[in-house]
Coordinates of C-alpha atoms in Angstrom, one line a residue:
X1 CA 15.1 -61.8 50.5
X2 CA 17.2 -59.3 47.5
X3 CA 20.6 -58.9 48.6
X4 CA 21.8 -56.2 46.3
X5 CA 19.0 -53.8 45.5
X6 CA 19.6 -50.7 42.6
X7 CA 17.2 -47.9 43.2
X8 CA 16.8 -46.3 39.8
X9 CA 16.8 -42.3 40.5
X10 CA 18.2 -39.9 43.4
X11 CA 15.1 -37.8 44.2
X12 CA 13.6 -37.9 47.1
X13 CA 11.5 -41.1 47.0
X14 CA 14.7 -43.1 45.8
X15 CA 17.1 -41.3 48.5
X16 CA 14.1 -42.6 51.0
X17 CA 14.1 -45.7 49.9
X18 CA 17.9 -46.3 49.9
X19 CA 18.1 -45.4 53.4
X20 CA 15.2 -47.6 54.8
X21 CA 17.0 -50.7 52.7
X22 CA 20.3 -50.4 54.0
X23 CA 18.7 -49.7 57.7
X24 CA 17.7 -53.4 56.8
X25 CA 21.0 -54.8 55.9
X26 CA 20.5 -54.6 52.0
X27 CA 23.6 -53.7 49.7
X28 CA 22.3 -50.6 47.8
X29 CA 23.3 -48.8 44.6
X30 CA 21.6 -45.6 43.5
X31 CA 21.7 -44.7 40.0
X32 CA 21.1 -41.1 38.8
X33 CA 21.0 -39.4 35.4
X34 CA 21.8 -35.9 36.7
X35 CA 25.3 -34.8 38.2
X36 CA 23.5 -35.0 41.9
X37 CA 20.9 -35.9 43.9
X38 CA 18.1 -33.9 44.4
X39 CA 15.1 -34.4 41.6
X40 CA 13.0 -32.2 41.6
X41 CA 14.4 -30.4 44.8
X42 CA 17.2 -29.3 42.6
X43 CA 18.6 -25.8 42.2
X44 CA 19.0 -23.2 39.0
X45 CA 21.7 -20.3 39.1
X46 CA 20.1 -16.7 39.1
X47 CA 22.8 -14.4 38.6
X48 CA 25.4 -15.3 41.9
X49 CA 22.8 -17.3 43.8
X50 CA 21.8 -20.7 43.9
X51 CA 18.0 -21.2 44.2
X52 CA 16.0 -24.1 44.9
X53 CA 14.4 -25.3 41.4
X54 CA 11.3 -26.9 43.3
X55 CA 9.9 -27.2 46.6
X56 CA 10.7 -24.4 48.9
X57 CA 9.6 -25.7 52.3
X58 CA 9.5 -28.3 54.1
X59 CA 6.7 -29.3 56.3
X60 CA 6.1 -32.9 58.5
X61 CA 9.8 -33.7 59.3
X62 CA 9.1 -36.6 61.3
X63 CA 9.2 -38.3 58.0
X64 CA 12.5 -37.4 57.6
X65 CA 13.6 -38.5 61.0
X66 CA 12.2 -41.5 59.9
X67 CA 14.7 -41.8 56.7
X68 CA 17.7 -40.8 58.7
X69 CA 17.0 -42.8 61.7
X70 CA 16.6 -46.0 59.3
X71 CA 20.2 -46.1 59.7
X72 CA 21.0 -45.4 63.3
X73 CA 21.3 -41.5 62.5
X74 CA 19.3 -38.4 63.6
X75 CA 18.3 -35.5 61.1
X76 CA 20.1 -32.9 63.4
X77 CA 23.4 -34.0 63.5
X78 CA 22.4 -33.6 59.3
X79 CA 20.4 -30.6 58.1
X80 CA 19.4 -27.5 60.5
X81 CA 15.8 -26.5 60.3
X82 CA 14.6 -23.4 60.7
X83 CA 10.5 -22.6 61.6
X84 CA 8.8 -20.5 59.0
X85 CA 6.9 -17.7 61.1
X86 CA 4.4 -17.4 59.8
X87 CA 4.3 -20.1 57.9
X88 CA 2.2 -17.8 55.4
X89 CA 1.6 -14.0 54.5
X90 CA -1.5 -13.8 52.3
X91 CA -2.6 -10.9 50.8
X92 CA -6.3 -10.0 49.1
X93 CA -7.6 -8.1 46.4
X94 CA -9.2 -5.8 48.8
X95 CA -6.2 -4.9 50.2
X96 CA -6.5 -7.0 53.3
X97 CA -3.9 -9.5 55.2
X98 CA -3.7 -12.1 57.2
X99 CA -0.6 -13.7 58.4
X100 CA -1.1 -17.7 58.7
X101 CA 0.4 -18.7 62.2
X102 CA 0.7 -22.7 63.0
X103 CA 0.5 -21.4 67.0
X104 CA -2.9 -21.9 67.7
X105 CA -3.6 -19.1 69.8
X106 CA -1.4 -16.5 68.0
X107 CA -4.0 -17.9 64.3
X108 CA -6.9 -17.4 66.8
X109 CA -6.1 -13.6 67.7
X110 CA -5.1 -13.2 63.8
X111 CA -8.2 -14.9 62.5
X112 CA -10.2 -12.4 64.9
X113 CA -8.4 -9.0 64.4
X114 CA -8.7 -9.3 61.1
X115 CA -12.4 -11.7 60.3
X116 CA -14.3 -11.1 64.1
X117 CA -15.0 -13.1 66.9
X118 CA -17.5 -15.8 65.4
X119 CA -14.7 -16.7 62.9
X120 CA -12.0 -16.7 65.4
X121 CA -14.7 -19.4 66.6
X122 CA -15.2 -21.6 64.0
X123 CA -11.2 -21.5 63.6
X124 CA -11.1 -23.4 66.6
X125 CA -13.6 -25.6 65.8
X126 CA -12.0 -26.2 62.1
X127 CA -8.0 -26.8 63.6
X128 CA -9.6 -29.6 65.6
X129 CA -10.9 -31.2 62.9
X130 CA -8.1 -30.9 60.7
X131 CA -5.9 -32.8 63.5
X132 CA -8.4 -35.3 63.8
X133 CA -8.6 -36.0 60.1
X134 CA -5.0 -36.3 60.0
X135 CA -4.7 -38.5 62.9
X136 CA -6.9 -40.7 61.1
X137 CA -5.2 -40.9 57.6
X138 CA -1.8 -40.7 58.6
X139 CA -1.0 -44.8 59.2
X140 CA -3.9 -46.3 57.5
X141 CA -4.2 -44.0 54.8
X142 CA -1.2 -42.2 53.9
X143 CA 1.5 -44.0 55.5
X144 CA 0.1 -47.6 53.9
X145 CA 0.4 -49.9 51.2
X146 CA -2.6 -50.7 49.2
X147 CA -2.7 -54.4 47.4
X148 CA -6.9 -53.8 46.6
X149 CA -9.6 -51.4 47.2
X150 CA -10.9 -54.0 49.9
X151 CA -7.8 -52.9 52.2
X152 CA -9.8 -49.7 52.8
X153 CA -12.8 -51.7 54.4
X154 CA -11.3 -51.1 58.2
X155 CA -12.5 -49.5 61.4
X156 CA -10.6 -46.2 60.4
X157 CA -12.7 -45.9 57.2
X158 CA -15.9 -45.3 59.2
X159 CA -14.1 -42.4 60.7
X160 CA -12.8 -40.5 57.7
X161 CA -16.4 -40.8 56.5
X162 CA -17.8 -39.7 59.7
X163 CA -15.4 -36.6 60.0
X164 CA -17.1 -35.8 56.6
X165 CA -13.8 -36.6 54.9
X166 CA -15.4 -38.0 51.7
X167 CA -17.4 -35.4 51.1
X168 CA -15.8 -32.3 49.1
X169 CA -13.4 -29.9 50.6
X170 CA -14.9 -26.4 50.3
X171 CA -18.5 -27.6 51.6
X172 CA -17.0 -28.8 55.0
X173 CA -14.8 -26.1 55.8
X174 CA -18.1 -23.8 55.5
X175 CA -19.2 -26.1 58.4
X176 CA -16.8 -24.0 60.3
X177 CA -16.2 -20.9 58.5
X178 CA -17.2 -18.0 56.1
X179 CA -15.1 -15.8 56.0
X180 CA -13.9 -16.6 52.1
X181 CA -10.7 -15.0 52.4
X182 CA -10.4 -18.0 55.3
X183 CA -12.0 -20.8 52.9
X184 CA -9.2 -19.9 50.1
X185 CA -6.2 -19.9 53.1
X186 CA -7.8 -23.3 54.0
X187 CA -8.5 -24.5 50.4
X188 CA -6.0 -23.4 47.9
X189 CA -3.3 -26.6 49.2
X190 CA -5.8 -28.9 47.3
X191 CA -4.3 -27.2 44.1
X192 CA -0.9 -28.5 44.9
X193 CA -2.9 -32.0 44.4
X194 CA -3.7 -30.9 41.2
X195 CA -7.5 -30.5 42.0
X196 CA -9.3 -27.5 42.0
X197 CA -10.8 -26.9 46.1
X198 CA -14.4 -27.1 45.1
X199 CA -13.5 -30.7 43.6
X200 CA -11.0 -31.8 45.9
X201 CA -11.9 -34.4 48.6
X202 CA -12.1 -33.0 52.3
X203 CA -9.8 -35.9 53.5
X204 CA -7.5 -33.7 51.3
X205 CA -7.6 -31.0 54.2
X206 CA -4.4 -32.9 55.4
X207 CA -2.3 -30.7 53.2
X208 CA -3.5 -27.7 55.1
X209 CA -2.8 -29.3 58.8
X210 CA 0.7 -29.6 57.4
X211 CA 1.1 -26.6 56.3
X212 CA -1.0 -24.2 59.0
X213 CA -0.6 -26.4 61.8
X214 CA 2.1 -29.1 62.0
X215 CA 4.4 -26.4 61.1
X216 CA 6.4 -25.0 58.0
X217 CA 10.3 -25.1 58.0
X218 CA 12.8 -24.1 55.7
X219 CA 16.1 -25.8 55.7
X220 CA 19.5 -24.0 56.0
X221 CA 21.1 -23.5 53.0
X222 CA 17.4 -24.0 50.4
X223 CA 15.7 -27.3 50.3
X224 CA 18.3 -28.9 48.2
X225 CA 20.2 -29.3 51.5
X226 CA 17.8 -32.0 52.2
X227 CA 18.7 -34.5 49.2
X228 CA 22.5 -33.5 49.9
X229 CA 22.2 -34.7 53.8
X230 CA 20.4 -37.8 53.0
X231 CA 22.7 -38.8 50.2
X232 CA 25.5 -38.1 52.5
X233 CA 23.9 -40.5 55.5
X234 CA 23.1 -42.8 52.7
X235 CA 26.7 -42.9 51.5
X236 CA 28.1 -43.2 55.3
X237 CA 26.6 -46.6 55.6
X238 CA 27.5 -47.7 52.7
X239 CA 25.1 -46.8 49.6
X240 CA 26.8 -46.5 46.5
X241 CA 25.8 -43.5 44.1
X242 CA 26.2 -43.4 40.4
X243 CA 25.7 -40.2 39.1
X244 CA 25.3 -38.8 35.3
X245 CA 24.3 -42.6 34.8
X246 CA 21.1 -42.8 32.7
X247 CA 19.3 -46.4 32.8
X248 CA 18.4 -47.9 29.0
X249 CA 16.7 -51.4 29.6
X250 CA 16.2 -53.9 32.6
X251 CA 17.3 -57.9 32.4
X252 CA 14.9 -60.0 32.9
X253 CA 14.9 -63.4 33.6
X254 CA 11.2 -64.4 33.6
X255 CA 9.0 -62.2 35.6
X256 CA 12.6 -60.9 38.0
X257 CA 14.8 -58.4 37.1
X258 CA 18.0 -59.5 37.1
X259 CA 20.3 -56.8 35.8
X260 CA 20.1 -52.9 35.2
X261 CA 22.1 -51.4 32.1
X262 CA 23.3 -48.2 31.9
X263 CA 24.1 -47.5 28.6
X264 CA 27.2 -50.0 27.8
X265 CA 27.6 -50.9 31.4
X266 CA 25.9 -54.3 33.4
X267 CA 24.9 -53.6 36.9
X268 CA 23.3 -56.9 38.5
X269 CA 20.2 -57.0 40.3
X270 CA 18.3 -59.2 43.0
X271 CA 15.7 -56.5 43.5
X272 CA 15.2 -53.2 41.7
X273 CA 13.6 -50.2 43.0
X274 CA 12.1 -47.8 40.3
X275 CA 12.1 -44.2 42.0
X276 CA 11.5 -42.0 38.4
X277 CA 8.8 -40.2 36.5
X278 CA 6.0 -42.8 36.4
X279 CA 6.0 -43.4 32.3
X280 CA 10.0 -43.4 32.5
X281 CA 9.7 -46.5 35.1
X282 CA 6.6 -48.1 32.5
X283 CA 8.9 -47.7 29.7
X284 CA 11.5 -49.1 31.6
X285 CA 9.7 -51.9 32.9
X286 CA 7.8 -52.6 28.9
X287 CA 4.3 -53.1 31.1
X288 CA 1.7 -50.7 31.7
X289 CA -1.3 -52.1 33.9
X290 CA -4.8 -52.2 32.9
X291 CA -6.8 -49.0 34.2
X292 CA -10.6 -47.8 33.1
X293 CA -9.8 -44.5 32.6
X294 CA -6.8 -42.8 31.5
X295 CA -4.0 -41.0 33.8
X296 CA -5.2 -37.2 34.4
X297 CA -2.3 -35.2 35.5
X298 CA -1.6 -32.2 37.9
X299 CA -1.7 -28.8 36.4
X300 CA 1.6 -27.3 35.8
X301 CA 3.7 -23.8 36.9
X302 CA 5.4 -21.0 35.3
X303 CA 8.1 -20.5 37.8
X304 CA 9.9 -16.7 37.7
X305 CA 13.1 -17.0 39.7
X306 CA 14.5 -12.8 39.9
X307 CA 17.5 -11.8 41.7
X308 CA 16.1 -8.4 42.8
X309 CA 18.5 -5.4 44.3
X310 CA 15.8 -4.7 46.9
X311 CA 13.5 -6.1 48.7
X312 CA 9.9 -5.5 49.7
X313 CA 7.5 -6.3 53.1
X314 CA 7.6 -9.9 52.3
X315 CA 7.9 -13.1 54.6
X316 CA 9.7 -16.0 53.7
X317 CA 6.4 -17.4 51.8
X318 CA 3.4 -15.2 50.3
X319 CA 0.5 -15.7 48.8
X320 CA -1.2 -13.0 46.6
X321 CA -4.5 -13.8 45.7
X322 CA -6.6 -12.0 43.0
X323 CA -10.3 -11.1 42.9
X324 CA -11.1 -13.8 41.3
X325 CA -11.0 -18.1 42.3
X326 CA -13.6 -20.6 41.4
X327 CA -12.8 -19.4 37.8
X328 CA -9.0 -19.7 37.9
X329 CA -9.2 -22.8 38.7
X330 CA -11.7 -23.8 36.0
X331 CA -9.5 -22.1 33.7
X332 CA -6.6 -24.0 34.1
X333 CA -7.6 -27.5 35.2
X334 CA -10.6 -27.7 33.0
X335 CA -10.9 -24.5 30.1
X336 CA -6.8 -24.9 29.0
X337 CA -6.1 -21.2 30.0
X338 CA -3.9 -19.1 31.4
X339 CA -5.5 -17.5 34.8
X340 CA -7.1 -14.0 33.6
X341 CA -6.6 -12.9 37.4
X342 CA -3.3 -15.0 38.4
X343 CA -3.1 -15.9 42.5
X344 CA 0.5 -16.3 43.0
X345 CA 3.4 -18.0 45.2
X346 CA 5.8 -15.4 46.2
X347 CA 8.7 -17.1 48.4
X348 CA 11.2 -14.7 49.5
X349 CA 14.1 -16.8 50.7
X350 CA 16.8 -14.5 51.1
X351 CA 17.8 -11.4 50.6
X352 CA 17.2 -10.1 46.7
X353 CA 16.4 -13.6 45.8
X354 CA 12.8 -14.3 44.4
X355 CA 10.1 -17.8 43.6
X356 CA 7.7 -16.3 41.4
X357 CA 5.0 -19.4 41.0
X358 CA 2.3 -19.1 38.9
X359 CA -0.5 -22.2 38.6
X360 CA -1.3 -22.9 34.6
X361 CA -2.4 -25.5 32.6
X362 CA -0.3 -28.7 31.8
X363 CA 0.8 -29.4 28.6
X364 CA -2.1 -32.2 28.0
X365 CA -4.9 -29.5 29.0
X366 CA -3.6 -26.7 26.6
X367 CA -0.5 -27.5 24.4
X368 CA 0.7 -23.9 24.3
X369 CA 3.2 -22.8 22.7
X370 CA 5.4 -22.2 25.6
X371 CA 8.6 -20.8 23.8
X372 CA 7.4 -18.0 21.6
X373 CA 4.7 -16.6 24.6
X374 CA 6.7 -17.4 27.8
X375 CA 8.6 -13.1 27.3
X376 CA 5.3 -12.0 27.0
X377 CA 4.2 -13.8 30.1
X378 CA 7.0 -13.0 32.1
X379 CA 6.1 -9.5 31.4
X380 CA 2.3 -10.1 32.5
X381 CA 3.6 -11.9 35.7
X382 CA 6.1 -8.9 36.5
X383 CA 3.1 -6.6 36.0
X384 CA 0.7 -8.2 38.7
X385 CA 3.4 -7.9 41.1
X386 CA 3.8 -4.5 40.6
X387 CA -0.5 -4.1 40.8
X388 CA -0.3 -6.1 44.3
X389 CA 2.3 -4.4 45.9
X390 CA 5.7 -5.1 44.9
X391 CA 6.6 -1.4 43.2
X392 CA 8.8 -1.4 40.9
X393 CA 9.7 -5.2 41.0
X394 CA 10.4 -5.5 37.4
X395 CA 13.1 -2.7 37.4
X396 CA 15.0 -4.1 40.5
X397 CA 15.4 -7.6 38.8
X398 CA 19.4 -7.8 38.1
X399 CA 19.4 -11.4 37.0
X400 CA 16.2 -13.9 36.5
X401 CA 15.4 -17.3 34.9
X402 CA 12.1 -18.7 33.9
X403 CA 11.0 -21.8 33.9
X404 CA 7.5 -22.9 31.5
X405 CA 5.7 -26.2 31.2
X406 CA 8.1 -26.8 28.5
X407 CA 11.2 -26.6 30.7
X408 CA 10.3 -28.7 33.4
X409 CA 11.0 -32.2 31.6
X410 CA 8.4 -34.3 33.5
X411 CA 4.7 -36.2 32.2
X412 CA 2.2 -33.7 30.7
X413 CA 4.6 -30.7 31.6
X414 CA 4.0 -30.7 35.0
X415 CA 6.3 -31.3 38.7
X416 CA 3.5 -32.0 40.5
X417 CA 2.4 -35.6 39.1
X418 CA -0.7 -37.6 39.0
X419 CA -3.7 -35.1 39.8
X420 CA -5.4 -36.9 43.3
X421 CA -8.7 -37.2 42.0
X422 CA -11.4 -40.3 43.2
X423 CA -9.9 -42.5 40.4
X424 CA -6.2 -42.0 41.7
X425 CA -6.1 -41.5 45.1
X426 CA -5.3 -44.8 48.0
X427 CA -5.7 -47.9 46.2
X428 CA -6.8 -46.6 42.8
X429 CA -3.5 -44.7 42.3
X430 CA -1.0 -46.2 40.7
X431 CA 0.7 -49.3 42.5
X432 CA 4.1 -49.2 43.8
X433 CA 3.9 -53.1 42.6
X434 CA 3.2 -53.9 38.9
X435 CA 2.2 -57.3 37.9
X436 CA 4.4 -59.7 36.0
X437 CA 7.3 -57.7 37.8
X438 CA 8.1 -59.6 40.6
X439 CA 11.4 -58.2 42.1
X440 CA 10.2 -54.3 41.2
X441 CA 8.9 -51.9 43.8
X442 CA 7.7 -48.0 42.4
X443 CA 8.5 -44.7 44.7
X444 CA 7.9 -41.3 43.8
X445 CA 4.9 -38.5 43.1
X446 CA 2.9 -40.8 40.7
X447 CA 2.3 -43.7 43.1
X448 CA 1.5 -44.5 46.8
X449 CA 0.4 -42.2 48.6
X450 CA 1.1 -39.2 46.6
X451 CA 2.6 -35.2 45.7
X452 CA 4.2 -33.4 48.0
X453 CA 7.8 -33.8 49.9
X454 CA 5.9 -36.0 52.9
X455 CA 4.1 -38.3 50.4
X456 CA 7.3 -38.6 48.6
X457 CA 8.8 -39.7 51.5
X458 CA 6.8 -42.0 52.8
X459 CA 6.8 -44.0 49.5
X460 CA 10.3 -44.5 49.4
X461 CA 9.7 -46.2 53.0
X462 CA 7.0 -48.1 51.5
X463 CA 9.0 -49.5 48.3
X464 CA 11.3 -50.5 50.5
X465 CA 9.0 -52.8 52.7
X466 CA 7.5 -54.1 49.4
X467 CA 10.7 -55.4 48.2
X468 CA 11.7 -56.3 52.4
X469 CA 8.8 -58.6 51.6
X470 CA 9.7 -59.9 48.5
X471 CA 11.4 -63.5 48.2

């Protein structure tokens, strides 16, 4: 059983993991290139604010509960969470809105003011099925470590298939309803798994229980507040942090690591927890397992942060959609273009202070030349604001930074990881164990179960059983 573990990387996944090791009695050093924790939910300075860099909510908390109560703490006495309501504000082409509420009856009198009754019906019908497709996935399928595709051959397979959840996404949510602007409130999450909806798996419908039903908070003081608190309870109980320490090679002494080196400095090993961009922890590890087919990866984001000096009717997150879908999506996972008629992330998180995200092909689909066209697409994202609503947004910004697919520094150009197609999703994603590595356990987006802050999560907790199970 490892005594001293290093987790390599203070993101998420490897703050997660530290936690659940030291909860069991493990000695724990966290090594970190940046200056602090965080990852990908960092920050950026626009003008005098500090905005969050990645993620701007935070849905399925339980899962941090989980992290914080690994070591005998609770999440409140840590971070204050505040209930996004609603969790969405989506508005259409043809002028219409809806505002997405997680409170079943207030959706249900939405949904029917603004679709009709027989919608406001099939709502019903559809929020029962989402719970019940997440109450099936959540500890056999999400929350599990895979060791062959065989380990999906259990009772709760037959009911994933039987809730249709193997069958594509769009397709079954017609079952219920028909409304489209409904299907693209209930459908568009599958892009943040880097799959267009019409592609996407219906188990993927998970994403939008968590976001339209489980709930949709936003932590006091941005979603960096959330790596800060679990570094801090990490620290309390004795996890040390390295930061500005950037990891060059792993010892090996036959198939175990033994040490970790960082740059001229020796840090020994009995177990080593690899919690970085997926080709960082290959490299690091000088093996790359065997697949048929070659990693596809999520498409990427232009990201417009603007410091505005006024505001507009805007909830905390917005969603304006254009006229056109199916083909966005074709033409950014599949064509290598930008979207002709952009849907867009709008998250309004204080006063003045703007997330501008706009999907767009990864650097692998369409190696565009980000420096010399990302002005002139600034310009094109300001102007569709200003067609859907937001008057005058690009005179009001006072201070703004953009971020491109060449900015963001990860695989392919893209935060959100490994696309969750058939080929890479439960047991045919990426391992958190890699053969001929037998003291080594994987965390993060590009391995079990997945993108997304929950996912993230949950893999640190499931690198650390992996290694609790190692001898």
């Amino acid at each position: 059983m490892a005594g001293h573990v290093v987790v390599v990387g203070a993101g998420l996944a490897g703050l997660s993991a530290a936690l659940h090791l030291q909860g069991t009695g493990r000695n724990v050093t966290v090594l970190e290139k940046a200056d602090a924790p965080g990852g990908r939910a960092g920050t950026v300075r626009v003008g005098g604010f500090t905005a969050d860099s990645g993620p701007t909510v935070l849905t399925m908390p339980e899962y941090l509960d989980e992290a914080f109560g690994a070591v005998g703490e609770r999440r409140e006495d840590w971070l204050t969470l505040d209930r996004v309501d609603p969790a969405y504000r989506a508005r259409f082409a043809d002028g219409s809105r809806i505002a997405v509420h997680t409170d079943a009856e207030q959706m249900e009198d939405e949904v029917r003011n603004v679709c009709g009754a027989t919608e406001a019906a099939g709502y019903r019908d559809l929020r029962r099925w989402l719970r019940k497709l997440y109450e099936v996935q959540r500890e056999h399928f999400i929350g599990a470590n895979f060791d062959s595709p065989f380990d999906l051959v259990r009772p709760e397979l037959v009911k994933l298939a039987s809730l249709g959840g193997f069958g594509r996404l769009e397709p079954q949510l017609r079952r219920f309803i028909k409304d489209e602007r409904l299907i693209r409130l209930f459908s568009f999450q599958a892009l943040y798994a880097g799959v267009p909806p019409q592609q996407a798996l219906a188990a993927y419908a998970v994403i939008a229980y968590m976001d339209t039903i489980a709930g949709v908070y936003h932590p006091r003081g941005g979603m960096h507040a959330v790596p800060e608190a679990l570094s801090k309870a990490a620290a309390k109980h004795g996890t040390q942090f390295r930061y500005g320490t950037t990891v060059t090679r792993l010892e090996w002494s036959g198939s175990r690591v033994i040490a970790v080196h960082a740059e001229d400095e020796r840090i020994a090993a009995d177990a080593v927890v690899l919690a970085c961009e997926l080709p960082d922890a290959y490299r690091l590890l000088g093996k790359y397992p065997r697949r048929p087919l070659r990693h596809r990866w999520s498409p990427s984001a232009v990201v417009l942060h603007a410091a505005t000096n006024r505001t507009w009717d805007l909830g905390h997150h917005n969603i304006l959609f254009g006229e056109a879908w199916r083909g966005t999506f074709d033409e950014i996972v599949h064509k290598g273009r930008l979207m002709s008629d952009p849907s867009l992330l709008v998250t309004h998180a204080q006063n003045g202070l703007h997330y501008v995200l706009a999907p767009c092909p990864n650097l692998e689909t369409a190696p565009i030349d980000w420096p010399r066209i990302a002005p002139r697409y600034r310009d094109e994202l300001v102007s569709t604001l200003e067609k859907r609503g937001l008057n005058g947004f690009g005179d009001a910004i006072q201070a703004e930074h953009l971020v491109t697919p060449h900015d963001w520094g990860n695989a392919a150009g893209t935060p959100f990881g490994l696309a969750h197609t058939f080929a890479q999703t439960g047991p045919f994603r990426p391992r958190n164990v890699v053969k001929g590595a037998e003291n080594v356990a994987l965390a993060g987006a590009g391995t079990t179960p997945g993108v997304g802050v929950p996912p993230v999560l949950i893999s640190g907790r499931l690198a650390a059983q992996r290694i609790n199970a190692m001898r």
